[in-house]
mmCIF file of C-alpha atoms and ligand atoms in Angstrom:
data_model
loop_
_atom_site.group_PDB
_atom_site.id
_atom_site.type_symbol
_atom_site.label_atom_id
_atom_site.label_comp_id
_atom_site.label_asym_id
_atom_site.label_seq_id
_atom_site.Cartn_x
_atom_site.Cartn_y
_atom_site.Cartn_z
ATOM 1 C CA UNK A 56 88.113 142.390 128.888
ATOM 2 C CA UNK A 57 86.688 138.806 128.183
ATOM 3 C CA UNK A 58 88.489 136.383 125.834
ATOM 4 C CA UNK A 59 86.026 134.472 123.653
ATOM 5 C CA UNK A 60 87.121 131.197 121.998
ATOM 6 C CA UNK A 61 90.566 129.921 121.988
ATOM 7 C CA UNK A 62 92.086 130.647 118.473
ATOM 8 C CA UNK A 63 95.459 129.991 116.989
ATOM 9 C CA UNK A 64 95.939 132.891 114.785
ATOM 10 C CA UNK A 65 93.811 135.613 116.147
ATOM 11 C CA UNK A 66 92.876 136.778 119.544
ATOM 12 C CA UNK A 67 89.078 137.681 120.071
ATOM 13 C CA UNK A 68 88.084 139.590 123.112
ATOM 14 C CA UNK A 69 85.204 141.764 124.172
ATOM 15 C CA UNK A 70 85.796 145.129 125.740
ATOM 16 C CA UNK A 71 82.482 146.508 126.980
ATOM 17 C CA UNK A 72 80.100 146.395 123.798
ATOM 18 C CA UNK A 73 83.150 146.284 121.385
ATOM 19 C CA UNK A 74 84.431 143.079 119.674
ATOM 20 C CA UNK A 75 88.113 143.376 119.291
ATOM 21 C CA UNK A 76 89.993 140.991 116.968
ATOM 22 C CA UNK A 77 93.603 141.032 116.895
ATOM 23 C CA UNK A 78 95.636 139.073 114.169
ATOM 24 C CA UNK A 79 98.131 137.004 115.852
ATOM 25 C CA UNK A 80 100.664 135.637 113.432
ATOM 26 C CA UNK A 81 103.495 137.896 114.197
ATOM 27 C CA UNK A 82 106.365 135.655 112.856
ATOM 28 C CA UNK A 83 104.724 136.109 109.345
ATOM 29 C CA UNK A 84 103.702 139.601 109.646
ATOM 30 C CA UNK A 85 99.914 138.541 110.010
ATOM 31 C CA UNK A 86 100.105 137.086 106.372
ATOM 32 C CA UNK A 87 96.309 135.910 105.998
ATOM 33 C CA UNK A 88 96.355 132.246 105.747
ATOM 34 C CA UNK A 89 93.096 130.280 105.419
ATOM 35 C CA UNK A 90 93.109 129.298 109.048
ATOM 36 C CA UNK A 91 93.464 132.800 110.220
ATOM 37 C CA UNK A 92 90.727 134.205 107.887
ATOM 38 C CA UNK A 93 88.435 131.077 108.980
ATOM 39 C CA UNK A 94 89.010 132.219 112.620
ATOM 40 C CA UNK A 95 88.364 135.719 111.486
ATOM 41 C CA UNK A 96 84.967 134.570 109.949
ATOM 42 C CA UNK A 97 84.129 132.662 113.231
ATOM 43 C CA UNK A 98 84.951 135.644 115.348
ATOM 44 C CA UNK A 99 82.815 138.052 113.144
ATOM 45 C CA UNK A 100 79.895 135.440 113.120
ATOM 46 C CA UNK A 101 80.074 135.372 117.262
ATOM 47 C CA UNK A 102 80.200 139.098 117.496
ATOM 48 C CA UNK A 103 77.391 139.775 114.971
ATOM 49 C CA UNK A 104 75.169 137.135 116.780
ATOM 50 C CA UNK A 105 75.745 138.560 120.239
ATOM 51 C CA UNK A 106 73.304 141.444 121.637
ATOM 52 C CA UNK A 107 76.125 142.504 123.797
ATOM 53 C CA UNK A 108 78.202 143.681 120.899
ATOM 54 C CA UNK A 109 77.691 147.074 119.100
ATOM 55 C CA UNK A 110 80.943 147.697 117.199
ATOM 56 C CA UNK A 111 83.962 145.711 116.126
ATOM 57 C CA UNK A 112 87.399 146.610 115.872
ATOM 58 C CA UNK A 113 90.061 144.638 113.779
ATOM 59 C CA UNK A 114 93.589 145.207 114.493
ATOM 60 C CA UNK A 115 97.282 143.715 113.872
ATOM 61 C CA UNK A 116 100.553 144.219 115.290
ATOM 62 C CA UNK A 117 102.881 147.409 115.678
ATOM 63 C CA UNK A 118 104.676 146.187 112.750
ATOM 64 C CA UNK A 119 102.028 144.925 110.562
ATOM 65 C CA UNK A 120 98.228 144.835 110.200
ATOM 66 C CA UNK A 121 98.680 142.311 107.647
ATOM 67 C CA UNK A 122 101.524 141.821 104.972
ATOM 68 C CA UNK A 123 98.992 140.241 102.612
ATOM 69 C CA UNK A 124 97.720 136.838 101.426
ATOM 70 C CA UNK A 125 99.910 134.015 102.572
ATOM 71 C CA UNK A 126 102.204 133.660 99.601
ATOM 72 C CA UNK A 127 103.646 130.302 100.697
ATOM 73 C CA UNK A 128 100.341 128.884 101.007
ATOM 74 C CA UNK A 129 98.961 129.998 97.635
ATOM 75 C CA UNK A 130 102.070 129.776 95.562
ATOM 76 C CA UNK A 131 100.989 126.412 94.074
ATOM 77 C CA UNK A 132 97.414 127.112 93.848
ATOM 78 C CA UNK A 133 95.852 125.920 90.605
ATOM 79 C CA UNK A 134 92.909 127.806 88.877
ATOM 80 C CA UNK A 135 90.821 125.005 90.068
ATOM 81 C CA UNK A 136 92.023 125.032 93.597
ATOM 82 C CA UNK A 137 91.191 128.982 93.880
ATOM 83 C CA UNK A 138 87.844 128.421 92.183
ATOM 84 C CA UNK A 139 86.600 125.411 94.034
ATOM 85 C CA UNK A 140 87.744 126.835 97.314
ATOM 86 C CA UNK A 141 85.922 130.075 96.543
ATOM 87 C CA UNK A 142 88.975 131.789 97.480
ATOM 88 C CA UNK A 143 88.606 135.212 99.112
ATOM 89 C CA UNK A 144 84.782 135.223 98.701
ATOM 90 C CA UNK A 145 84.148 132.484 101.094
ATOM 91 C CA UNK A 146 85.627 133.943 104.247
ATOM 92 C CA UNK A 147 87.435 137.157 103.681
ATOM 93 C CA UNK A 148 84.285 138.910 102.450
ATOM 94 C CA UNK A 149 82.438 138.022 105.642
ATOM 95 C CA UNK A 150 83.737 141.454 106.808
ATOM 96 C CA UNK A 151 81.535 142.946 103.832
ATOM 97 C CA UNK A 152 78.390 141.147 105.068
ATOM 98 C CA UNK A 153 78.786 142.513 108.825
ATOM 99 C CA UNK A 154 75.792 144.683 109.555
ATOM 100 C CA UNK A 155 77.524 146.124 112.819
ATOM 101 C CA UNK A 156 80.191 148.673 112.199
ATOM 102 C CA UNK A 157 83.748 147.283 111.552
ATOM 103 C CA UNK A 158 86.774 149.437 112.143
ATOM 104 C CA UNK A 159 90.199 148.711 110.845
ATOM 105 C CA UNK A 160 92.811 150.053 113.220
ATOM 106 C CA UNK A 161 96.155 149.967 111.066
ATOM 107 C CA UNK A 162 99.705 150.182 112.262
ATOM 108 C CA UNK A 163 102.726 149.293 110.094
ATOM 109 C CA UNK A 164 102.137 147.277 106.853
ATOM 110 C CA UNK A 165 98.779 146.718 105.253
ATOM 111 C CA UNK A 166 99.846 145.360 101.900
ATOM 112 C CA UNK A 167 98.166 143.310 99.213
ATOM 113 C CA UNK A 168 95.281 141.282 101.007
ATOM 114 C CA UNK A 169 96.045 143.443 104.219
ATOM 115 C CA UNK A 170 95.124 146.652 102.506
ATOM 116 C CA UNK A 171 92.230 144.998 100.881
ATOM 117 C CA UNK A 172 90.741 143.599 104.101
ATOM 118 C CA UNK A 173 91.361 146.936 105.780
ATOM 119 C CA UNK A 174 89.346 148.705 103.057
ATOM 120 C CA UNK A 175 86.615 145.899 103.485
ATOM 121 C CA UNK A 176 86.047 147.627 106.785
ATOM 122 C CA UNK A 177 83.504 150.696 107.390
ATOM 123 C CA UNK A 178 86.620 152.982 107.957
ATOM 124 C CA UNK A 179 90.360 152.762 108.580
ATOM 125 C CA UNK A 180 92.197 154.491 111.500
ATOM 126 C CA UNK A 181 95.701 154.605 110.820
ATOM 127 C CA UNK A 182 98.732 154.830 113.156
ATOM 128 C CA UNK A 183 101.334 157.269 111.893
ATOM 129 C CA UNK A 184 103.391 154.304 111.075
ATOM 130 C CA UNK A 185 100.899 152.855 108.569
ATOM 131 C CA UNK A 186 102.084 151.703 105.077
ATOM 132 C CA UNK A 187 99.498 150.952 102.548
ATOM 133 C CA UNK A 188 100.002 149.252 99.283
ATOM 134 C CA UNK A 189 99.094 146.726 96.496
ATOM 135 C CA UNK A 190 102.364 145.148 95.545
ATOM 136 C CA UNK A 191 100.834 142.039 94.043
ATOM 137 C CA UNK A 192 102.455 142.892 90.694
ATOM 138 C CA UNK A 193 105.815 142.192 92.255
ATOM 139 C CA UNK A 194 104.816 138.498 92.762
ATOM 140 C CA UNK A 195 103.183 137.921 89.175
ATOM 141 C CA UNK A 196 99.557 138.397 90.264
ATOM 142 C CA UNK A 197 97.021 141.174 90.893
ATOM 143 C CA UNK A 198 94.985 142.391 93.780
ATOM 144 C CA UNK A 199 92.375 139.807 94.103
ATOM 145 C CA UNK A 200 90.301 140.874 97.102
ATOM 146 C CA UNK A 201 88.860 144.241 96.004
ATOM 147 C CA UNK A 202 92.131 146.212 95.668
ATOM 148 C CA UNK A 203 91.540 147.367 91.999
ATOM 149 C CA UNK A 204 87.935 148.433 92.838
ATOM 150 C CA UNK A 205 88.047 149.787 96.389
ATOM 151 C CA UNK A 206 91.341 151.681 96.144
ATOM 152 C CA UNK A 207 90.267 153.766 93.110
ATOM 153 C CA UNK A 208 86.888 154.502 95.007
ATOM 154 C CA UNK A 209 88.820 155.642 97.959
ATOM 155 C CA UNK A 210 91.832 157.624 96.390
ATOM 156 C CA UNK A 211 90.956 158.177 93.116
ATOM 157 C CA UNK A 212 92.112 156.553 89.827
ATOM 158 C CA UNK A 213 95.495 158.127 89.351
ATOM 159 C CA UNK A 214 96.972 157.093 92.784
ATOM 160 C CA UNK A 215 95.411 153.684 92.654
ATOM 161 C CA UNK A 216 96.411 153.058 89.169
ATOM 162 C CA UNK A 217 100.083 154.095 90.217
ATOM 163 C CA UNK A 218 100.029 151.979 93.310
ATOM 164 C CA UNK A 219 98.828 148.789 91.750
ATOM 165 C CA UNK A 220 101.182 149.227 88.702
ATOM 166 C CA UNK A 221 104.270 150.246 90.572
ATOM 167 C CA UNK A 222 103.823 148.539 94.037
ATOM 168 C CA UNK A 223 104.525 151.938 95.611
ATOM 169 C CA UNK A 224 103.643 152.131 99.306
ATOM 170 C CA UNK A 225 101.380 154.978 100.731
ATOM 171 C CA UNK A 226 102.335 156.456 104.061
ATOM 172 C CA UNK A 227 99.640 157.362 106.613
ATOM 173 C CA UNK A 228 99.686 161.163 105.913
ATOM 174 C CA UNK A 229 99.163 160.588 102.038
ATOM 175 C CA UNK A 230 96.590 157.993 102.849
ATOM 176 C CA UNK A 231 94.576 160.710 105.061
ATOM 177 C CA UNK A 232 94.986 163.334 102.485
ATOM 178 C CA UNK A 233 93.631 161.010 99.650
ATOM 179 C CA UNK A 234 90.729 159.737 101.653
ATOM 180 C CA UNK A 235 91.798 156.149 102.323
ATOM 181 C CA UNK A 236 91.624 156.664 106.178
ATOM 182 C CA UNK A 237 89.450 158.519 108.360
ATOM 183 C CA UNK A 238 92.058 159.747 110.674
ATOM 184 C CA UNK A 239 95.763 159.447 111.820
ATOM 185 C CA UNK A 240 96.520 158.536 115.494
ATOM 186 C CA UNK A 241 99.922 158.312 117.053
ATOM 187 C CA UNK A 242 101.028 154.427 117.004
ATOM 188 C CA UNK A 243 101.211 154.245 120.790
ATOM 189 C CA UNK A 244 97.544 155.425 120.974
ATOM 190 C CA UNK A 245 95.954 153.658 118.130
ATOM 191 C CA UNK A 246 94.309 150.682 120.035
ATOM 192 C CA UNK A 247 93.093 153.104 122.592
ATOM 193 C CA UNK A 248 91.620 155.539 120.040
ATOM 194 C CA UNK A 249 90.146 152.669 117.935
ATOM 195 C CA UNK A 250 88.365 151.206 120.864
ATOM 196 C CA UNK A 251 87.173 154.676 122.178
ATOM 197 C CA UNK A 252 85.672 155.269 118.731
ATOM 198 C CA UNK A 253 84.066 151.975 118.707
ATOM 199 C CA UNK A 254 82.765 152.425 122.113
ATOM 200 C CA UNK A 255 81.201 155.740 121.192
ATOM 201 C CA UNK A 256 79.189 153.906 118.262
ATOM 202 C CA UNK A 257 78.367 150.954 120.363
ATOM 203 C CA UNK A 258 76.849 153.532 123.008
ATOM 204 C CA UNK A 259 74.149 154.597 120.161
ATOM 205 C CA UNK A 260 70.994 152.710 119.322
ATOM 206 C CA UNK A 261 72.170 149.438 117.585
ATOM 207 C CA UNK A 262 69.452 149.616 114.765
ATOM 208 C CA UNK A 263 70.107 153.268 114.120
ATOM 209 C CA UNK A 264 73.752 152.589 113.687
ATOM 210 C CA UNK A 265 72.911 149.742 111.359
ATOM 211 C CA UNK A 266 70.414 151.745 109.328
ATOM 212 C CA UNK A 267 73.143 154.587 109.037
ATOM 213 C CA UNK A 268 75.939 152.114 107.888
ATOM 214 C CA UNK A 269 73.424 150.488 105.209
ATOM 215 C CA UNK A 270 72.651 154.064 104.026
ATOM 216 C CA UNK A 271 76.204 155.359 103.765
ATOM 217 C CA UNK A 272 77.124 152.131 101.896
ATOM 218 C CA UNK A 273 74.299 152.938 99.304
ATOM 219 C CA UNK A 274 76.252 156.029 98.579
ATOM 220 C CA UNK A 275 78.989 153.822 96.993
ATOM 221 C CA UNK A 276 76.718 151.386 95.470
ATOM 222 C CA UNK A 277 73.931 153.343 93.780
ATOM 223 C CA UNK A 278 73.181 156.585 91.958
ATOM 224 C CA UNK A 279 72.254 159.626 94.190
ATOM 225 C CA UNK A 280 68.582 159.520 93.292
ATOM 226 C CA UNK A 281 68.410 155.709 94.436
ATOM 227 C CA UNK A 282 70.432 156.511 97.424
ATOM 228 C CA UNK A 283 68.557 159.415 98.587
ATOM 229 C CA UNK A 284 65.310 157.413 98.127
ATOM 230 C CA UNK A 285 67.075 154.484 100.234
ATOM 231 C CA UNK A 286 67.912 156.999 102.807
ATOM 232 C CA UNK A 287 64.437 158.455 103.035
ATOM 233 C CA UNK A 288 62.763 155.131 103.385
ATOM 234 C CA UNK A 289 64.929 154.219 106.190
ATOM 235 C CA UNK A 290 64.723 157.523 107.828
ATOM 236 C CA UNK A 291 60.860 157.294 107.865
ATOM 237 C CA UNK A 292 61.204 153.646 109.392
ATOM 238 C CA UNK A 293 63.503 155.039 112.096
ATOM 239 C CA UNK A 294 60.207 156.531 113.620
ATOM 240 C CA UNK A 295 59.053 153.292 114.526
ATOM 241 C CA UNK A 296 62.102 152.536 116.931
ATOM 242 C CA UNK A 297 61.517 152.880 120.657
ATOM 243 C CA UNK A 298 65.084 154.337 120.595
ATOM 244 C CA UNK A 299 64.000 157.049 118.392
ATOM 245 C CA UNK A 300 61.167 158.030 120.947
ATOM 246 C CA UNK A 301 63.675 157.759 123.963
ATOM 247 C CA UNK A 302 66.505 159.772 122.041
ATOM 248 C CA UNK A 303 64.141 162.799 121.139
ATOM 249 C CA UNK A 304 62.153 162.622 124.506
ATOM 250 C CA UNK A 305 65.656 162.718 126.454
ATOM 251 C CA UNK A 306 66.686 165.620 124.447
ATOM 252 C CA UNK A 307 63.598 167.538 125.282
ATOM 253 C CA UNK A 308 63.761 166.560 128.930
ATOM 254 C CA UNK A 309 67.548 167.702 128.878
ATOM 255 C CA UNK A 310 68.641 164.140 130.075
ATOM 256 C CA UNK A 311 70.896 161.603 128.673
ATOM 257 C CA UNK A 312 68.899 158.882 126.567
ATOM 258 C CA UNK A 313 68.846 155.015 127.690
ATOM 259 C CA UNK A 314 68.785 153.177 124.437
ATOM 260 C CA UNK A 315 67.477 149.660 124.485
ATOM 261 C CA UNK A 316 68.464 148.580 120.970
ATOM 262 C CA UNK A 317 64.913 148.286 119.497
HETATM 263 N N1 CO8 B 577 103.043 135.729 103.043
HETATM 264 C C1 CO8 B 577 103.919 134.828 103.709
HETATM 265 N N2 CO8 B 577 104.826 135.346 104.490
HETATM 266 C C2 CO8 B 577 105.157 136.440 104.472
HETATM 267 C C3 CO8 B 577 104.325 137.463 103.810
HETATM 268 C C4 CO8 B 577 103.046 137.196 102.881
HETATM 269 N N3 CO8 B 577 102.359 137.976 102.233
HETATM 270 N N4 CO8 B 577 104.713 138.704 104.155
HETATM 271 C C5 CO8 B 577 105.862 138.438 104.966
HETATM 272 N N5 CO8 B 577 105.981 137.116 105.177
HETATM 273 C C6 CO8 B 577 106.991 136.381 106.079
HETATM 274 C C7 CO8 B 577 108.291 136.549 105.372
HETATM 275 O O1 CO8 B 577 108.514 135.664 104.425
HETATM 276 C C8 CO8 B 577 109.283 136.487 106.652
HETATM 277 O O2 CO8 B 577 109.168 134.952 107.073
HETATM 278 P P1 CO8 B 577 110.705 134.212 107.472
HETATM 279 O O3 CO8 B 577 111.078 135.054 108.801
HETATM 280 O O4 CO8 B 577 110.289 132.918 107.686
HETATM 281 O O5 CO8 B 577 111.527 134.437 106.348
HETATM 282 C C9 CO8 B 577 108.531 137.137 107.677
HETATM 283 O O6 CO8 B 577 107.221 137.327 107.205
HETATM 284 C C10 CO8 B 577 109.144 138.623 107.897
HETATM 285 O O7 CO8 B 577 109.278 139.080 106.623
HETATM 286 P P2 CO8 B 577 110.454 139.885 105.951
HETATM 287 O O8 CO8 B 577 111.760 139.137 106.488
HETATM 288 O O9 CO8 B 577 110.247 140.054 104.552
HETATM 289 O O10 CO8 B 577 110.300 141.303 106.766
HETATM 290 P P3 CO8 B 577 110.846 142.759 106.241
HETATM 291 O O11 CO8 B 577 110.476 143.718 107.377
HETATM 292 O O12 CO8 B 577 112.154 142.696 105.590
HETATM 293 O O13 CO8 B 577 109.938 143.018 105.000
HETATM 294 C C11 CO8 B 577 107.700 143.464 103.989
HETATM 295 C C12 CO8 B 577 108.345 143.369 105.223
HETATM 296 C C13 CO8 B 577 108.085 144.558 103.083
HETATM 297 C C14 CO8 B 577 106.050 143.476 104.200
HETATM 298 C C15 CO8 B 577 107.933 141.968 102.955
HETATM 299 O O14 CO8 B 577 107.715 140.874 103.958
HETATM 300 C C16 CO8 B 577 107.096 141.870 102.147
HETATM 301 O O15 CO8 B 577 107.183 142.481 100.888
HETATM 302 N N6 CO8 B 577 106.063 140.951 102.103
HETATM 303 C C17 CO8 B 577 105.286 140.695 100.945
HETATM 304 C C18 CO8 B 577 104.193 141.768 100.599
HETATM 305 C C19 CO8 B 577 103.176 141.253 99.604
HETATM 306 O O16 CO8 B 577 103.716 141.045 98.403
HETATM 307 N N7 CO8 B 577 102.023 141.220 99.884
HETATM 308 C C20 CO8 B 577 100.980 140.797 98.780
HETATM 309 C C21 CO8 B 577 100.741 139.430 98.715
HETATM 310 S S1 CO8 B 577 99.585 138.743 97.728
HETATM 311 C C22 CO8 B 577 98.071 139.248 98.244
HETATM 312 O O17 CO8 B 577 97.953 139.712 99.222
HETATM 313 C C23 CO8 B 577 97.024 138.948 97.186
HETATM 314 C C24 CO8 B 577 95.542 138.924 97.860
HETATM 315 C C25 CO8 B 577 94.514 138.219 97.252
HETATM 316 C C26 CO8 B 577 95.119 137.683 95.822
HETATM 317 C C27 CO8 B 577 94.464 136.387 95.413
HETATM 318 C C28 CO8 B 577 95.216 135.614 94.421
HETATM 319 C C29 CO8 B 577 94.778 134.263 94.096
#
């Protein structure tokens, strides 16, 4: 395990080929102040640039993944403050521009911007203690980091509408049933499981991993015909990879492949 830069509000470390980012603002339940999200952006930039990293895990504390945007910091924002800063788009959405897979490991509260940030990741692993919600309506605003768009796509319109309009929280079991999370893990095993999952992904050929991520994302962003065409083109392109040759030859030779990530 190697710690990377010195940050104030996050801890960024490497565990083998996995980059681990832990929100570290426990007194405020990891409320997402601008400095924290800037550090997140920096850590993601570093992990993306590093050839030694194949997958990324983002996690919080036992009590909270993140309890939302920092209400204290944004309460006096004017329209112009939010617009000129390009609030949310400038740094929160760095996650959505990651080309390497990003897993959210969520225990405790994932509320408002915390839920939205988790939904920006490629998939969510939830501790049995996880609570998801979009309670912005209670503080006189609305989800502003994708909640009204990604939640209905994940759980369907009825549940998303109810959650956004009533601020009701959804527990881990309901979240799994509804398709918001990939899997539920006992809380004390969450990090271990998320790191093992990321490690499995990082053990595969990185260009193939990236091609799969890009292709699955097309399913959400295009019609079936366009999506299938995209997949087919990328699939054909995969035959240009050294790792494809190695993977298939290793299978035929009944040995473990050694991927070179090219
Ligand atoms: N921002 C700032 N501080 C927070 C936040 C937050 N989102 N959440 C918790 N805190 C602070 C509390 O103020 C408290 O601080 P202190 O100890 O100094 O009083 C500390 O964290 C602990 O919180 P509680 O004492 O409230 O802990 P509880 O266990 O009693 O309750 C809850 C936990 C239920 C999570 C409660 O803290 C809560 O309801 N938090 C707010 C949740 C919320 O409304 N989140 C949505 C925020 S808005 C948002 O995310 C919008 C995203 C993008 C919008 C863009 C708009 C421009």
